[in-house]
Amino acid sequence: MDGVLADFKSRYEEKFGEFPSASDKREQHFWDNWKVWVDDREFENLELHPSAKQLLEYVKSLPDVEILTSTSGGYSHEIVTEQKRRWLHKNNIHYTLNVTPGGRRKAKYANNQTALVDDTEKNVYSFAEAGGYGILHVSSVDTIKQINLLMEIL
């Protein structure tokens, strides 16, 4: 969801003056930012990613589309889940929402009939390693091409 449909990176950079990956080592710096992010309800108020409309229009034609997103787990899991649920509602996106307490846990949804579109390489790799199909989202145009190729195989 974040980085594919919601413009997480732009807002994070605007708020903290760095890209999320700069604090992705999960040091105290990251957790300080995370608390501010969650407390300020940022997930609920993110802008739609600039290319999300194109991707959302495309997936209307696909069977069994669901949203798979993650939180950091811990104290904020339920809070972030609710923020993301509200964001989807605000943006009129009504697919089933699946939320894991951490990106690597997305792999539990993997099987030979599922695909994950994600902007985080390690999540895509873990999903594919668990038996699903992983698509690294760089742009909607590229993701749509990869989904089309995958649909030919399945």
Short mmCIF file of C-alpha atoms in Angstrom, two decimals:
data_model
loop_
_atom_site.label_atom_id
_atom_site.label_comp_id
_atom_site.label_asym_id
_atom_site.label_seq_id
_atom_site.Cartn_x
_atom_site.Cartn_y
_atom_site.Cartn_z
CA MET A 1 0.00 0.00 0.00
CA ASP A 2 2.60 2.57 1.10
CA GLY A 3 4.87 3.45 -1.79
CA VAL A 4 2.54 1.83 -4.33
CA LEU A 5 -0.84 3.45 -3.66
CA ALA A 6 0.00 5.99 -0.95
CA ASP A 7 2.84 8.47 -1.39
CA PHE A 8 4.73 7.53 1.77
CA LYS A 9 8.24 8.51 0.69
CA SER A 10 7.44 12.08 -0.34
CA ARG A 11 5.60 12.84 2.88
CA TYR A 12 8.30 11.21 5.02
CA GLU A 13 10.99 13.28 3.32
CA GLU A 14 8.92 16.44 3.73
CA LYS A 15 8.31 15.76 7.42
CA PHE A 16 11.75 14.52 8.48
CA GLY A 17 14.11 15.90 5.81
CA GLU A 18 15.32 12.45 4.74
CA PHE A 19 14.12 9.43 2.84
CA PRO A 20 12.67 6.62 4.96
CA SER A 21 15.55 4.34 3.98
CA ALA A 22 17.97 6.72 5.72
CA SER A 23 16.51 5.70 9.08
CA ASP A 24 15.57 2.17 8.08
CA LYS A 25 18.24 0.56 10.26
CA ARG A 26 15.72 0.59 13.10
CA GLU A 27 17.95 2.61 15.36
CA GLN A 28 16.51 4.95 18.00
CA HIS A 29 16.34 7.68 15.36
CA PHE A 30 13.89 5.60 13.33
CA TRP A 31 11.69 4.82 16.33
CA ASP A 32 11.59 8.49 17.35
CA ASN A 33 10.42 9.39 13.84
CA TRP A 34 7.99 6.46 13.84
CA LYS A 35 6.29 7.62 17.05
CA VAL A 36 5.84 11.14 15.67
CA TRP A 37 4.57 9.71 12.36
CA VAL A 38 1.98 7.50 14.05
CA ASP A 39 0.92 10.09 16.62
CA ASP A 40 0.40 12.65 13.83
CA ARG A 41 -1.82 10.15 11.96
CA GLU A 42 0.32 10.39 8.85
CA PHE A 43 -0.78 7.07 7.36
CA GLU A 44 -4.36 8.27 7.36
CA ASN A 45 -3.50 11.52 5.61
CA LEU A 46 -1.02 10.52 2.92
CA GLU A 47 -1.56 11.72 -0.63
CA LEU A 48 -2.44 9.22 -3.31
CA HIS A 49 0.75 8.18 -5.10
CA PRO A 50 0.96 10.04 -8.44
CA SER A 51 0.75 6.84 -10.49
CA ALA A 52 -1.74 5.00 -8.28
CA LYS A 53 -4.82 5.92 -10.31
CA GLN A 54 -3.40 4.19 -13.37
CA LEU A 55 -2.63 1.04 -11.38
CA LEU A 56 -6.01 1.05 -9.62
CA GLU A 57 -7.82 1.43 -12.93
CA TYR A 58 -5.87 -1.51 -14.33
CA VAL A 59 -6.47 -3.90 -11.41
CA LYS A 60 -10.25 -3.46 -11.68
CA SER A 61 -10.10 -6.05 -14.46
CA LEU A 62 -8.19 -8.60 -12.36
CA PRO A 63 -9.72 -11.32 -10.20
CA ASP A 64 -9.19 -11.54 -6.44
CA VAL A 65 -7.30 -8.30 -5.81
CA GLU A 66 -6.56 -7.56 -2.15
CA ILE A 67 -4.41 -5.05 -0.28
CA LEU A 68 -1.47 -6.44 1.71
CA THR A 69 0.30 -3.92 3.88
CA SER A 70 2.30 -3.92 7.08
CA THR A 71 2.90 -2.03 10.27
CA SER A 72 5.93 -2.16 12.50
CA GLY A 73 4.00 -4.29 14.95
CA GLY A 74 4.21 -3.59 18.64
CA TYR A 75 2.18 -0.85 20.28
CA SER A 76 1.28 0.82 16.99
CA HIS A 77 -0.06 -2.17 15.04
CA GLU A 78 -3.74 -1.52 15.71
CA ILE A 79 -3.36 2.28 15.45
CA VAL A 80 -1.59 2.08 12.08
CA THR A 81 -4.04 -0.55 10.82
CA GLU A 82 -6.94 1.80 11.56
CA GLN A 83 -5.14 4.75 9.92
CA LYS A 84 -4.60 2.68 6.78
CA ARG A 85 -8.21 1.49 6.80
CA ARG A 86 -9.36 5.14 6.96
CA TRP A 87 -6.96 6.12 4.17
CA LEU A 88 -8.42 3.45 1.89
CA HIS A 89 -11.95 4.60 2.68
CA LYS A 90 -11.07 8.28 2.05
CA ASN A 91 -9.59 7.33 -1.31
CA ASN A 92 -12.55 5.15 -2.27
CA ILE A 93 -10.46 1.97 -2.44
CA HIS A 94 -12.53 -0.96 -1.28
CA TYR A 95 -10.44 -4.10 -1.63
CA THR A 96 -10.02 -6.53 1.24
CA LEU A 97 -7.33 -5.24 3.60
CA ASN A 98 -4.73 -7.63 5.03
CA VAL A 99 -2.26 -6.20 7.53
CA THR A 100 0.86 -7.86 8.91
CA PRO A 101 2.97 -6.67 11.86
CA GLY A 102 6.10 -6.23 9.73
CA GLY A 103 6.86 -6.38 6.00
CA ARG A 104 8.65 -9.70 6.05
CA ARG A 105 5.49 -11.36 7.36
CA LYS A 106 3.79 -10.63 4.05
CA ALA A 107 5.40 -13.89 2.89
CA LYS A 108 2.82 -15.89 4.86
CA TYR A 109 0.34 -14.95 2.11
CA ALA A 110 2.55 -16.44 -0.61
CA ASN A 111 1.57 -19.43 -2.71
CA ASN A 112 1.82 -20.37 -6.38
CA GLN A 113 -1.38 -18.42 -7.17
CA THR A 114 -0.53 -15.14 -5.41
CA ALA A 115 1.49 -12.11 -6.41
CA LEU A 116 2.78 -9.28 -4.27
CA VAL A 117 3.36 -5.80 -5.69
CA ASP A 118 5.66 -4.02 -3.26
CA ASP A 119 8.17 -1.16 -3.38
CA THR A 120 10.54 -2.86 -0.92
CA GLU A 121 12.96 -5.33 -2.44
CA LYS A 122 13.35 -7.49 0.68
CA ASN A 123 9.56 -7.97 0.89
CA VAL A 124 9.38 -8.99 -2.77
CA TYR A 125 12.28 -11.42 -2.30
CA SER A 126 10.78 -12.99 0.85
CA PHE A 127 7.41 -13.40 -0.86
CA ALA A 128 8.97 -15.10 -3.88
CA GLU A 129 11.14 -17.28 -1.67
CA ALA A 130 7.97 -18.44 0.13
CA GLY A 131 6.43 -19.59 -3.17
CA GLY A 132 4.55 -16.55 -4.44
CA TYR A 133 5.30 -14.13 -7.26
CA GLY A 134 6.99 -10.89 -6.28
CA ILE A 135 6.82 -7.73 -8.36
CA LEU A 136 9.07 -4.85 -7.34
CA HIS A 137 7.04 -1.69 -7.90
CA VAL A 138 9.08 1.03 -9.56
CA SER A 139 6.30 2.59 -11.64
CA SER A 140 2.72 1.71 -12.51
CA VAL A 141 3.62 1.24 -16.18
CA ASP A 142 6.32 -1.29 -15.27
CA THR A 143 4.14 -3.04 -12.68
CA ILE A 144 1.28 -3.41 -15.15
CA LYS A 145 3.68 -4.94 -17.71
CA GLN A 146 4.94 -7.40 -15.09
CA ILE A 147 1.40 -8.35 -14.04
CA ASN A 148 0.46 -8.92 -17.70
CA LEU A 149 3.44 -11.25 -18.13
CA LEU A 150 2.52 -13.08 -14.95
CA MET A 151 -1.09 -13.49 -16.07
CA GLU A 152 0.16 -15.25 -19.21
CA ILE A 153 1.95 -17.80 -17.02
CA LEU A 154 -0.90 -18.40 -14.57
#
